[in-house]
Coordinates of C-alpha atoms and ligand atoms in Angstrom, one line a residue:
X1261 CA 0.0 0.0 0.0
X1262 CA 1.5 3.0 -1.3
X1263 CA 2.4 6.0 0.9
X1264 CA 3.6 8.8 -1.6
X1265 CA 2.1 11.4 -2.8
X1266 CA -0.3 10.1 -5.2
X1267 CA -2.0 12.0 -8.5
X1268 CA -4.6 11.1 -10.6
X1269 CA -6.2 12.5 -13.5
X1270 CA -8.7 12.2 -15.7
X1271 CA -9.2 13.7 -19.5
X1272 CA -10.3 17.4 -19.3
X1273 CA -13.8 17.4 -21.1
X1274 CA -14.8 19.0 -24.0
X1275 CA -18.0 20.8 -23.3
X1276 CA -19.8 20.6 -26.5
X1277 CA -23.0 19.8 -24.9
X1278 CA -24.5 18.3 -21.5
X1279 CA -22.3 15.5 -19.7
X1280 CA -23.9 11.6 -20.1
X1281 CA -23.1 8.6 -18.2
X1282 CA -20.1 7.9 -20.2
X1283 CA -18.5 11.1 -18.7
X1284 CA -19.5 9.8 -15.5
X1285 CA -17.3 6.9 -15.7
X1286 CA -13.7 8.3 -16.1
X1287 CA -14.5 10.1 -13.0
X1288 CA -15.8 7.8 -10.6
X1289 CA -12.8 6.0 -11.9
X1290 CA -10.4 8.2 -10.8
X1291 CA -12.2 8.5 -7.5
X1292 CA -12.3 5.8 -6.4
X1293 CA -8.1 5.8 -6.8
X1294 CA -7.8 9.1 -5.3
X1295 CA -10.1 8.6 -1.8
X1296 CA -8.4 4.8 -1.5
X1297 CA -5.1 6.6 -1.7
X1298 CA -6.1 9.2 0.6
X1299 CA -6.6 6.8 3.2
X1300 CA -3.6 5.8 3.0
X1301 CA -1.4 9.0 2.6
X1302 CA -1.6 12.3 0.5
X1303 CA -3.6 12.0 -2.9
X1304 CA -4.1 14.9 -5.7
X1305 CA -7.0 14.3 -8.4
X1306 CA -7.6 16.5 -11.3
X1307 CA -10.1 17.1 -13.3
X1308 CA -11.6 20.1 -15.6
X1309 CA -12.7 21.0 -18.8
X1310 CA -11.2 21.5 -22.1
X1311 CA -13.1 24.8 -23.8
X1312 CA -11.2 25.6 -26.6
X1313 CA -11.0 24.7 -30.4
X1314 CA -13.3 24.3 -33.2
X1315 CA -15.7 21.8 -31.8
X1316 CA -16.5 23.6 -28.5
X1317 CA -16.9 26.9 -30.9
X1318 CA -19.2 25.3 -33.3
X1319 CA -21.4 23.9 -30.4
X1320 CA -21.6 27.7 -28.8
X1321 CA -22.1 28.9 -32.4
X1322 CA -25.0 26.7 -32.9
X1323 CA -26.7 28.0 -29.4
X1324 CA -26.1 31.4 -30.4
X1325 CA -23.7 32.3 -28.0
X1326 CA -20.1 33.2 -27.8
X1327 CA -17.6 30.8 -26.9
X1328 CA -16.8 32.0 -23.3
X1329 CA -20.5 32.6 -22.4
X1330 CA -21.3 29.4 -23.3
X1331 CA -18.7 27.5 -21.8
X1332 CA -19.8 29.7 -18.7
X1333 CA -22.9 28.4 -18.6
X1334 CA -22.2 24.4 -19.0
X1335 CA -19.1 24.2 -16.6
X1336 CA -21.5 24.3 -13.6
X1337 CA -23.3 21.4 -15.5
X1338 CA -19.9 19.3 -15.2
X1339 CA -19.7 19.7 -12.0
X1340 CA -23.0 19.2 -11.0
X1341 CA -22.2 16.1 -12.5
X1342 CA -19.4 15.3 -10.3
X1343 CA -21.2 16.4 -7.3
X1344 CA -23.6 14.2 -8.0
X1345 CA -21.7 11.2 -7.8
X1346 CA -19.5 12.1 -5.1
X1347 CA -16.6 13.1 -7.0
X1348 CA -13.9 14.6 -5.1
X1349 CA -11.6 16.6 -7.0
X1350 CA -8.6 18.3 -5.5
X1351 CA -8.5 21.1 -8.8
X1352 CA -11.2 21.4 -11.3
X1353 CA -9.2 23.2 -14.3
X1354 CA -10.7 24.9 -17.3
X1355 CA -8.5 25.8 -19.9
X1356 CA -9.8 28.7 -20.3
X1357 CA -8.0 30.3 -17.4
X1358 CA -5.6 32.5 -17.0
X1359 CA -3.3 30.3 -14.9
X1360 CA -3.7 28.0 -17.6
X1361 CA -3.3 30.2 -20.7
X1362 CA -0.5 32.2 -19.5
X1363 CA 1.3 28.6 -19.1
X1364 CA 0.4 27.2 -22.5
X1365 CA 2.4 30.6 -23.9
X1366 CA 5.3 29.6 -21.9
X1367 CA 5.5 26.0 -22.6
X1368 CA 5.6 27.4 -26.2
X1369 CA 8.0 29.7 -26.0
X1370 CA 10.5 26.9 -24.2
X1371 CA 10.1 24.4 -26.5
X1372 CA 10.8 27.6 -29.6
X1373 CA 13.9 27.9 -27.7
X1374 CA 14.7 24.2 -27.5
X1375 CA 14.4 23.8 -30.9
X1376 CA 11.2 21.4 -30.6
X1377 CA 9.3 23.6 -32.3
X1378 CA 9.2 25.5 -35.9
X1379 CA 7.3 26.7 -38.6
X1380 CA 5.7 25.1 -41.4
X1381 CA 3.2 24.7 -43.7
X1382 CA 0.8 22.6 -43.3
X1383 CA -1.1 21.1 -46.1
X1384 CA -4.1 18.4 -45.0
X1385 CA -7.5 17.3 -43.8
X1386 CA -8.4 18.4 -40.4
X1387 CA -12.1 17.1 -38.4
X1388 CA -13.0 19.4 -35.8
X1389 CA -15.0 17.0 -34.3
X1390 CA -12.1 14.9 -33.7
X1391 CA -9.9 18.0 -33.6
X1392 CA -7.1 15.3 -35.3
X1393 CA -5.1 16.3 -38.3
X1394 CA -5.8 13.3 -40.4
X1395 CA -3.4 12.3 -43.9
X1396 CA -5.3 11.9 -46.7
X1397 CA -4.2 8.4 -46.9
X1398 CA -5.8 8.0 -43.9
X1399 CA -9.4 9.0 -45.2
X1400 CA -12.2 7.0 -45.6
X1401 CA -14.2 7.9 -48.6
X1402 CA -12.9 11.2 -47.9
X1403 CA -14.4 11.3 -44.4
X1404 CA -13.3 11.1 -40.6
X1405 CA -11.5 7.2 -40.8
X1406 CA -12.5 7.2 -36.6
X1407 CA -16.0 5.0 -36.4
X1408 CA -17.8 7.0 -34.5
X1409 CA -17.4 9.9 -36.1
X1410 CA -17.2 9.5 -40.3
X1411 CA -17.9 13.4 -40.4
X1412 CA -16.8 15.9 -43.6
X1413 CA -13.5 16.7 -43.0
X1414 CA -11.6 20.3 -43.9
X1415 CA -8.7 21.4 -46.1
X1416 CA -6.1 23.0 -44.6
X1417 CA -3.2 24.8 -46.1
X1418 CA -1.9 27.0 -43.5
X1419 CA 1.8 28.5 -41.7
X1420 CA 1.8 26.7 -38.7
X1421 CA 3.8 25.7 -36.0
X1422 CA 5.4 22.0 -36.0
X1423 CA 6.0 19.8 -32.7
X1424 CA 8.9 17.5 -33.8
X1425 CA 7.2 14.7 -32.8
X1426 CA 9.2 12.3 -35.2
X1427 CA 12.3 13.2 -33.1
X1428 CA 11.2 11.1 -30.0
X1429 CA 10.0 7.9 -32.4
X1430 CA 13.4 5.9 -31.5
X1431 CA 13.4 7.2 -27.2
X1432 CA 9.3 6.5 -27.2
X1433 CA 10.1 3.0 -28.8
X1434 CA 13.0 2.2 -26.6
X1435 CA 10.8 3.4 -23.6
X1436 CA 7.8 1.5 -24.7
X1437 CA 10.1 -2.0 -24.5
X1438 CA 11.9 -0.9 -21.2
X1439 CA 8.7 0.1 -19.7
X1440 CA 6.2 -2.5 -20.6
X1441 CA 3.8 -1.9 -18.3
X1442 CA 3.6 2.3 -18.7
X1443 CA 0.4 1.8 -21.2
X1444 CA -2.5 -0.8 -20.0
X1445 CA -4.6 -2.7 -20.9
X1446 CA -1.4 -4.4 -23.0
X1447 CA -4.3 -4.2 -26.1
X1448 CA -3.8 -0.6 -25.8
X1449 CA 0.4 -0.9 -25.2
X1450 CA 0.2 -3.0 -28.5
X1451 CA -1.8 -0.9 -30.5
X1452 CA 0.1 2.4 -29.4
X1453 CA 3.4 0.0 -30.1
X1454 CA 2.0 -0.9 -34.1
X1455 CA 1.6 3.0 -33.8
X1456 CA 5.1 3.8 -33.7
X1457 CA 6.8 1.2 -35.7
X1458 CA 4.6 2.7 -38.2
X1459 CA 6.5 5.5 -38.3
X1460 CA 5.5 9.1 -37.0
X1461 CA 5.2 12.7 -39.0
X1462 CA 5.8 15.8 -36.5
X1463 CA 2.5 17.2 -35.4
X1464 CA 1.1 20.8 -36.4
X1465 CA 0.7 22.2 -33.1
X1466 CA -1.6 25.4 -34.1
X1467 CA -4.4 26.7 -36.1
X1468 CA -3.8 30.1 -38.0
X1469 CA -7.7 29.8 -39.2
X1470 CA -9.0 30.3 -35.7
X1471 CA -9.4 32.9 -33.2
X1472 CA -11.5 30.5 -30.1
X1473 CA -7.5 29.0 -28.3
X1474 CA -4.1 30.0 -26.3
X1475 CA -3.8 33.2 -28.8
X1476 CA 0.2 32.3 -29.7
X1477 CA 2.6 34.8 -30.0
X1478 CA 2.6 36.0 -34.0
X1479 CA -1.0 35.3 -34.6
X1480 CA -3.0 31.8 -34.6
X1481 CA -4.0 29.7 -31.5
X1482 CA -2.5 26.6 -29.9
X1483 CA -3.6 23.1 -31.2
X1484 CA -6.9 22.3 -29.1
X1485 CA -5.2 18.6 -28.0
X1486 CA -1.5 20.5 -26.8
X1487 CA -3.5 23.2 -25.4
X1488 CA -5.6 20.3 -23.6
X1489 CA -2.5 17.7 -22.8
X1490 CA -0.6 20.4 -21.2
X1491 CA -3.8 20.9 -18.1
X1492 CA -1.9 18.0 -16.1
X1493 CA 0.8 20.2 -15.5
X1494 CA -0.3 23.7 -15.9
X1495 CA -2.3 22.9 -13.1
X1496 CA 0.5 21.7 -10.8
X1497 CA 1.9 25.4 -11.4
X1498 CA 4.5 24.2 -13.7
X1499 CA 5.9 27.2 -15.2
X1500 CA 5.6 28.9 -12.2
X1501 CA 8.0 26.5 -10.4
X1502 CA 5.3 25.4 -8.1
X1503 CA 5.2 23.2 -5.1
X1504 CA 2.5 21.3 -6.5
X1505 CA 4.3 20.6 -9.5
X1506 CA 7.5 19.1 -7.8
X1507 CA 5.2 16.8 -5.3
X1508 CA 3.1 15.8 -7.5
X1509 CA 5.0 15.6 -11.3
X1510 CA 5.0 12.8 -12.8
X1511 CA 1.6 11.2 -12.5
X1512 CA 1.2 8.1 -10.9
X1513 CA -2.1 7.1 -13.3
X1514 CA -3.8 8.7 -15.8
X1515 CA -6.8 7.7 -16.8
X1516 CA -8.5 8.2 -20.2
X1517 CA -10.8 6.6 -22.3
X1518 CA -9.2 4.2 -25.3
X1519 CA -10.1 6.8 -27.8
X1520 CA -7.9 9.1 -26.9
X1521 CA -4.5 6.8 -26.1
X1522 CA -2.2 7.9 -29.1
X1523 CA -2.7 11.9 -27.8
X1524 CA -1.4 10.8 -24.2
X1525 CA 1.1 8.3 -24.6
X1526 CA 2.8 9.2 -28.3
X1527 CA 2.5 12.9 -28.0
X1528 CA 2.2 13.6 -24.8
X1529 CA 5.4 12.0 -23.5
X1530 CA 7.4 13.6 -26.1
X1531 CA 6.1 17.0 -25.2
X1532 CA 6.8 16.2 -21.7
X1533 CA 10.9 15.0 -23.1
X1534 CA 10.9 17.8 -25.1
X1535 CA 10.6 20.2 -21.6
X1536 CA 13.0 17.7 -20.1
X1537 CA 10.5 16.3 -17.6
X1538 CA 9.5 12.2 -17.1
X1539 CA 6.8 10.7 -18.5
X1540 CA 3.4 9.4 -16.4
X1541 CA 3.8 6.3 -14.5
X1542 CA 0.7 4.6 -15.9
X1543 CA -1.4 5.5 -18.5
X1544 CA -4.7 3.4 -18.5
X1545 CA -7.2 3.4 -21.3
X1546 CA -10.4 2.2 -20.0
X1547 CA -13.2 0.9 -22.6
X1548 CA -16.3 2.3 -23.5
X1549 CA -19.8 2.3 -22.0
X1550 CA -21.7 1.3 -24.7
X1551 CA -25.9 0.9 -25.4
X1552 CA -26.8 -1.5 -28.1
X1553 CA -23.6 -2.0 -29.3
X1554 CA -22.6 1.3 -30.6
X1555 CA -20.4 3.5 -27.7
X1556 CA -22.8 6.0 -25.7
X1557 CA -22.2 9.1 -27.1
X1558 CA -23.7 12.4 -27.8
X1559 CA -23.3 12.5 -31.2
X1560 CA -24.9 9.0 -31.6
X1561 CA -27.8 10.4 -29.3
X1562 CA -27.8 7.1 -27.4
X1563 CA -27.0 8.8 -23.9
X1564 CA -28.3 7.7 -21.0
X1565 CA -28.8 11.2 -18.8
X1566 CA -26.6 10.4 -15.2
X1567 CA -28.4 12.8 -13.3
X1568 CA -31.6 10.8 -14.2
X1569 CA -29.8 7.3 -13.5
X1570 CA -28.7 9.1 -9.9
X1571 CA -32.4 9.9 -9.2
X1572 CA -33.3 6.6 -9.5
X1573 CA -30.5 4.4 -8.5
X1574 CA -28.6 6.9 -6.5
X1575 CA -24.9 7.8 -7.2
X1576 CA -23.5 4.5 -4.8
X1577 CA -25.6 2.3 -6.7
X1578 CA -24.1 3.6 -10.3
X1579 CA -20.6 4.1 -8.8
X1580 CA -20.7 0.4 -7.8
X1581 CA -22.7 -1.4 -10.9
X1582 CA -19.8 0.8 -13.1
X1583 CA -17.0 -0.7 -11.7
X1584 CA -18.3 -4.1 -10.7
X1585 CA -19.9 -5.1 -13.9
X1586 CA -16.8 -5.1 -16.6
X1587 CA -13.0 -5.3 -16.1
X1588 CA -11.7 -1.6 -16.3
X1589 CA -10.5 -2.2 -19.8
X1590 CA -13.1 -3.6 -21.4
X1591 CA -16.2 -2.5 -23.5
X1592 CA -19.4 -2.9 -21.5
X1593 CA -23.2 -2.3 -22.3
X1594 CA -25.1 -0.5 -20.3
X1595 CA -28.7 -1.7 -19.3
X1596 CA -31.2 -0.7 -16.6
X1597 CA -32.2 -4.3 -16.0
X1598 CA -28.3 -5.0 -15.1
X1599 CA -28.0 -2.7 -12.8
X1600 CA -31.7 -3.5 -11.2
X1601 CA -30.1 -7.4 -10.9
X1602 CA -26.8 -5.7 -9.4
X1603 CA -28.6 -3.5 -7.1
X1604 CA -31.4 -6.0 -5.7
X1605 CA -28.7 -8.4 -5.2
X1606 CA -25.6 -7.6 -4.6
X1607 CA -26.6 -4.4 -2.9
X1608 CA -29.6 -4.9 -1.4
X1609 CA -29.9 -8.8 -0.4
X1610 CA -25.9 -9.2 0.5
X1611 CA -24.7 -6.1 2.0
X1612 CA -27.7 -4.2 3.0
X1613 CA -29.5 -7.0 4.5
X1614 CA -25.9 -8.1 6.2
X1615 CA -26.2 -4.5 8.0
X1616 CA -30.0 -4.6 8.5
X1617 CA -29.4 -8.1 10.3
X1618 CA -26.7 -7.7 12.3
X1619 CA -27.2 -4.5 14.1
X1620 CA -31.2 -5.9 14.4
X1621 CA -29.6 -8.5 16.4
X1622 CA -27.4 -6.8 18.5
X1623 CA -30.2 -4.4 19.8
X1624 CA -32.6 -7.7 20.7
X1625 CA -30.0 -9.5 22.3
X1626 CA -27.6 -6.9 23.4
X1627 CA -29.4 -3.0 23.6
X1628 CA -27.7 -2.3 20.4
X1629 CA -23.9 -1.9 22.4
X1630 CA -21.2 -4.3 20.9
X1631 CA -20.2 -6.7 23.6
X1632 CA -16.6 -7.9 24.4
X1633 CA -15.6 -10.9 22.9
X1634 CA -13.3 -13.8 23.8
X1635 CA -12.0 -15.1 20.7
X1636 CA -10.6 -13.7 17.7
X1637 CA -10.4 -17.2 15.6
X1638 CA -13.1 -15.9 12.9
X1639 CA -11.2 -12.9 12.0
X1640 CA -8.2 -14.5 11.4
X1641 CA -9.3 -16.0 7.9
X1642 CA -9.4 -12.3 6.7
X1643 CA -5.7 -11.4 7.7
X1644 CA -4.5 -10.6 3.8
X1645 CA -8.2 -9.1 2.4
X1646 CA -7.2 -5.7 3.0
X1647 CA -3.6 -6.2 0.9
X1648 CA -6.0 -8.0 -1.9
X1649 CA -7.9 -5.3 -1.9
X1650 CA -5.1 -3.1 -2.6
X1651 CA -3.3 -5.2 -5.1
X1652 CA -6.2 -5.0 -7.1
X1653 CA -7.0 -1.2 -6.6
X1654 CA -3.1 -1.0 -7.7
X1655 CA -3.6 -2.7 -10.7
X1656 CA -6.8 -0.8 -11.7
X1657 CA -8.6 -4.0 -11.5
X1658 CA -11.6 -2.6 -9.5
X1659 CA -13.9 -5.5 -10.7
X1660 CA -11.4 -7.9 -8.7
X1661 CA -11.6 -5.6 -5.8
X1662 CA -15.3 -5.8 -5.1
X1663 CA -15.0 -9.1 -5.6
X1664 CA -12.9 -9.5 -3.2
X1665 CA -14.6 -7.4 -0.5
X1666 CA -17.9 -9.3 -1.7
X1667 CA -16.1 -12.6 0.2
X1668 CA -16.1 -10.6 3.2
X1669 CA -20.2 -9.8 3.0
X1670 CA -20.5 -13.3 1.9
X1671 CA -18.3 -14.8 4.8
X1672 CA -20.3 -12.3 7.1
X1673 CA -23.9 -14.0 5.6
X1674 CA -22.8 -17.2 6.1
X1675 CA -22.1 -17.1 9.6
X1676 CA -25.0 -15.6 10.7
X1677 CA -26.3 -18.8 9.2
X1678 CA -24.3 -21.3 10.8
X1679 CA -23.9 -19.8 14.0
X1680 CA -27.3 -18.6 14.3
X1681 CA -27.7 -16.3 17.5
X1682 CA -31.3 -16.5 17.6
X1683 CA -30.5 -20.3 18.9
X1684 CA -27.4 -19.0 20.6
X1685 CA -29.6 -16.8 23.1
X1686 CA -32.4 -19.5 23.2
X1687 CA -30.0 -21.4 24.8
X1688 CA -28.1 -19.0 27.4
X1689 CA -25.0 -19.4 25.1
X1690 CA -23.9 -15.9 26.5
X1691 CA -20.2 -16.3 25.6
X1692 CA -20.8 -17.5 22.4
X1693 CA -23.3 -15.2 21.3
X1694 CA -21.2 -12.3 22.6
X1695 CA -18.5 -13.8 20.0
X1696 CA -21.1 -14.1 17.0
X1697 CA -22.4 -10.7 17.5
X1698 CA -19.0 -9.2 17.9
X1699 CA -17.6 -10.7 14.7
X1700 CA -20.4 -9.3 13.0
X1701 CA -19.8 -5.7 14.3
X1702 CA -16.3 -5.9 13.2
X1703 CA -16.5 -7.0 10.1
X1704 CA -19.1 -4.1 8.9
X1705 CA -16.5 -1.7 10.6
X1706 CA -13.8 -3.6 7.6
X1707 CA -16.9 -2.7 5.4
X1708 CA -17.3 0.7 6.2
X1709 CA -13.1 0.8 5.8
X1710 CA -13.3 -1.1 2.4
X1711 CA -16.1 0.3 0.5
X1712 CA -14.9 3.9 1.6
X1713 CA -13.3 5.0 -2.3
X1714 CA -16.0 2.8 -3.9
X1715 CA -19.1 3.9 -2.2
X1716 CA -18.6 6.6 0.0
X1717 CA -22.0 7.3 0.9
X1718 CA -23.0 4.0 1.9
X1719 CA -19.4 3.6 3.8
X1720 CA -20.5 6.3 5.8
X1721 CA -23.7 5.1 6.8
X1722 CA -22.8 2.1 8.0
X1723 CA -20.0 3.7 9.9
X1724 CA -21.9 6.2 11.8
X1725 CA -24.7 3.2 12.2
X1726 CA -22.0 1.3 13.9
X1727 CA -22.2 4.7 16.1
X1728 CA -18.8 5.7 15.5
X1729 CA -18.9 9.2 14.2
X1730 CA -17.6 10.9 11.7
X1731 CA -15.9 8.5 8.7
X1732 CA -13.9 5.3 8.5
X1733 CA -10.7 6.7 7.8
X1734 CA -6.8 5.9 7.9
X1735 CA -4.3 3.5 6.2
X1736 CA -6.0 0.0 5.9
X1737 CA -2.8 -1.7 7.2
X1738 CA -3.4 -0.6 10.9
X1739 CA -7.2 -0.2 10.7
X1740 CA -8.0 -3.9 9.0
X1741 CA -6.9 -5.6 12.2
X1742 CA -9.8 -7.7 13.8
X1743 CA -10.5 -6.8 16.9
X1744 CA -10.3 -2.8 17.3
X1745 CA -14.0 -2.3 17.3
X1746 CA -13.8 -1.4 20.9
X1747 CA -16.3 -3.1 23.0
X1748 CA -19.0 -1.0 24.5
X1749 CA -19.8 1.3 21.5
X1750 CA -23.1 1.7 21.5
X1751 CA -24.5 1.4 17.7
X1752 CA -26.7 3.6 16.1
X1753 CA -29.1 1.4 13.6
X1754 CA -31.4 2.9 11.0
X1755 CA -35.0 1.3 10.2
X1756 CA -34.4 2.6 6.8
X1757 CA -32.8 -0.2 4.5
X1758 CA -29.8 1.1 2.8
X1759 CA -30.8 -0.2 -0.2
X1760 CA -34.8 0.0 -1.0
X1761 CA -35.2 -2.9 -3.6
X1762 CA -36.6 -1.5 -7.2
X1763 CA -38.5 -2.5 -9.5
X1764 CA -38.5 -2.6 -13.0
X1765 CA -39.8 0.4 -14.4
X1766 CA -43.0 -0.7 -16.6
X1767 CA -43.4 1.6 -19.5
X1768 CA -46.8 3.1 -20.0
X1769 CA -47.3 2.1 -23.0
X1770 CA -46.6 -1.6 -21.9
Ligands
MSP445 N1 -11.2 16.8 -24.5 C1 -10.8 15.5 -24.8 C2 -9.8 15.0 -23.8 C3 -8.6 15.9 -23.6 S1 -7.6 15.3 -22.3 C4 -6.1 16.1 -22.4 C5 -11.9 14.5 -24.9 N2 -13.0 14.8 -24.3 S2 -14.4 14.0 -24.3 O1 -15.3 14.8 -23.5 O2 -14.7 13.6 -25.6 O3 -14.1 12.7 -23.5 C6 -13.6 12.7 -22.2 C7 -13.6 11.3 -21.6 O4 -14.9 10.7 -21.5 C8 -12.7 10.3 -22.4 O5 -11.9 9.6 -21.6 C9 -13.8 9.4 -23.0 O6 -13.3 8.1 -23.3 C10 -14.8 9.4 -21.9 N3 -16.1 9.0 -22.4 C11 -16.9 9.6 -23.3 N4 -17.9 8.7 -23.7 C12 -17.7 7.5 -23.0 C13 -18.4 6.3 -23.0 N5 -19.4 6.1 -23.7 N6 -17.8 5.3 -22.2 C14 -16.7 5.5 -21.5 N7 -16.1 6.6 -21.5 C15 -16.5 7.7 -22.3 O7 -11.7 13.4 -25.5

């Protein structure tokens, strides 16, 4: 369990319209990494939007509105969304600040001086919805090649600035094979790998043609995705030599979605060479949400609307069907029946009839205040849960992780069960019943420790219905120890189930 200081990130949105599910996921993502690692020392998660380029100004365009007014209004959106679901940044950064413009004009000036960068002309396609510089080779039937997007794309024949991206092909390569592990899942590390032994052309880093971007120094604006890449450092205070930059640089995971992966581990580490600073630890390219087959997306208008989902399922319930349903890597399709079949069972039969249960029992048999108990045998069998836990939360595998703490609310079931207090006080079994009821106590205060960065909501509630205040907080290693639920603490149960079962929603027309 790691005790540095740990950052996280997520992709900086573009806020061409309202935030789906899909935008949703990223973020719980990278919250759930960033509250598990503040448990266990000092954790920095960013997040933030990315308002510049073509697409954002064709969106604001289309409402009638200028670029900054509209991005105005549909930033508090985004974060609505987060708030929703219990994100907790550390920095929410919009690129268009002036902490982070004034850095994007710096970082361009250094890499003038280094010789990185220089001028051009560049003669090609471009798709603003993509904002990618596409060859014409590259075309299909003269549109967008990507799938999901096949849109028109524009001629360009423009002065512009160069990145000399082909530079770094041979250091990227001979990085990729010393660090195999840098780009996950290995589907992604391949692809990205097939990427470079291709062959790379330096990158056009601005756009003379429009006015919405980091103005740059001579006329033109920055290239939306450097503009966009450069967030994870700008806001560490990079060019102003800040603290935050040299505790926090170089990421320990970056998350983005699959999409996206040749911008942040082709590009992106050569920028970072280019300024002479190291590459992110991990990048991890997570699959898509996807409904019928086809990726959720607002341009395919198959969005499923999170704040609705929240309403109905609450934010836990989402945050734990997300996560729980498909390894992080992979493609999953998104249905309401799933998550009814996740949420009846998992969550409502297992866990929140495990809580219900227990501290039912305790108040019939003991007042509701956890007795002392004499052995500590049952506990024993959980000794390396928490370090599972955390192997798996390492590796990104957060499927594997709830799986894991699911043997622990399965364990718990069971020995209700077998041991069966209701008999055990029938019988004047004091001793043992004191035992029974104990272990039960304890092992929702793991619970509350466990699902903390998963379900923080829920963690809570069972925490405080344990009737120790506040949250379950602290590094796992010293808190997962069975037996530090002190005896005497007089629990706190609700009536209310923590999770209500649902039905499935009948359509009217039905
Ligand atoms: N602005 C760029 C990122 C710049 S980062 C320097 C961008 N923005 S985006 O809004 O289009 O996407 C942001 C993130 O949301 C991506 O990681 C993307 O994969 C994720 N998702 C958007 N739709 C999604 C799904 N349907 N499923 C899973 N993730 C999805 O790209």
């Amino acid at each position: 369990m790691s005790e540095r200081a740990f950052y996280v990130t997520t992709p900086i949105y573009y806020i061409s319209g309202n935030p789906h599910l899909g935008h949703a996921y990223t973020s719980i993502a990278a919250d759930v990494l960033a509250r598990y690692h503040r448990t266990q020392g000092d954790a920095f998660f960013l997040t933030g939007t990315d308002e510049h380029g073509g697409k954002v100004a064709a969106a604001a365009a289309a409402a009638g509105l200028h670029p900054a007014a509209w991005t105005d209004t549909l930033v508090p959106k985004w974060q609505a969304l987060l708030a929703r679901y219990d994100v907790q940044y550390d920095d929410f950064i919009r690129t268009t600040e002036p902490r982070h413009v004034e850095a994007c004009v710096e970082v361009f000036e250094r890499l003038k001086a280094s010789g990185d960068v220089y001028l051009g002309t560049y003669e090609g396609w471009y798709c603003t919805n993509d904002e990618t510089f596409w060859l014409e080779s590259k075309l299909l039937d003269g549109r967008c090649p990507n799938p999901e997007c096949r849109r028109q794309v524009q001629w360009l024949s423009e002065d512009d600035w160069f990145f000399a991206l082909s530079k770094y092909r041979d250091r990227l390569l001979a990085y990729y094979r010393d660090h195999p592990r840098w780009v996950r899942p290995e589907r992604a590390y391949n692809e990205m790998m097939a990427t470079l032994e291709g062959g790379l052309d330096d990158l056009c880093i601005s756009r003379l043609g429009l006015e919405w971007g980091v103005p740059l120094p001579g006329g033109g604006v920055m290239y939306v995705w450097l503009d966009a890449l450069l967030n994870y450092i700008t806001a560490l205070d990079y060019t102003r030599g800040g603290v935050r930059f040299e505790r926090y640089w170089p990421a320990n995971v970056q998350l983005i979605g699959k999409e996206i992966a040749r911008f942040h581990t082709i590009i992106w580490p050569a920028v970072l060479w280019a300024l002479g600073l190291p590459a992110p630890e991990l990048v991890f390219a997570h699959g898509w949400m996807t409904f019928e087959g086809e990726k959720m997306s607002k341009s395919l208008g198959n969005v499923v609307d999170p704040f609705a989902a929240a309403q109905r399922f609450g934010a836990d319930t989402l945050r734990y069907f997300l996560l729980r349903e498909a390894p992080f890597g992979s493609d999953f399709s998104f249905s309401e029946e799933k998550m009814r079949v996740r949420r009846n069972g998992d969550l409502g039969n297992d866990l929140g009839n495990l809580v219900k249960r227990s501290l039912a029992m305790l108040v019939r048999y003991r007042d509701g205040v956890v007795p002392a108990s004499s052995e500590q045998s049952f506990g024993a069998r959980f000794d390396g849960l928490g370090a599972r836990v955390a192997t798996a939360l390492d590796a990104l595998d957060f499927r594997a992780a709830l799986e894991t703490i699911w043997e622990l609310v399965a364990a718990l079931n069971r020995t209700i069960d077998e041991r069966k207090p209701w008999e055990l006080f029938k019988r004047g079994d004091g001793e043992t019943l004191d035992a029974a009821l104990y272990d039960l106590c304890e092992g929702l205060r793991w619970l509350a420790h466990l699902l903390t960065p998963f379900m923080p909501g829920t963690a809570t509630m069972i925490w405080q219905q344990l009737g120790l205040g506040g949250t379950a907080r602290g590094p796992w290693r010293d808190e997962l120890v069975w037996g530090r639920l002190a005896s005497g603490t007089r629990t706190n149960p609700s009536d209310a189930p923590l999770f209500p079962r649902m039905d499935a929603v009948v359509s009217a027309t039905a």
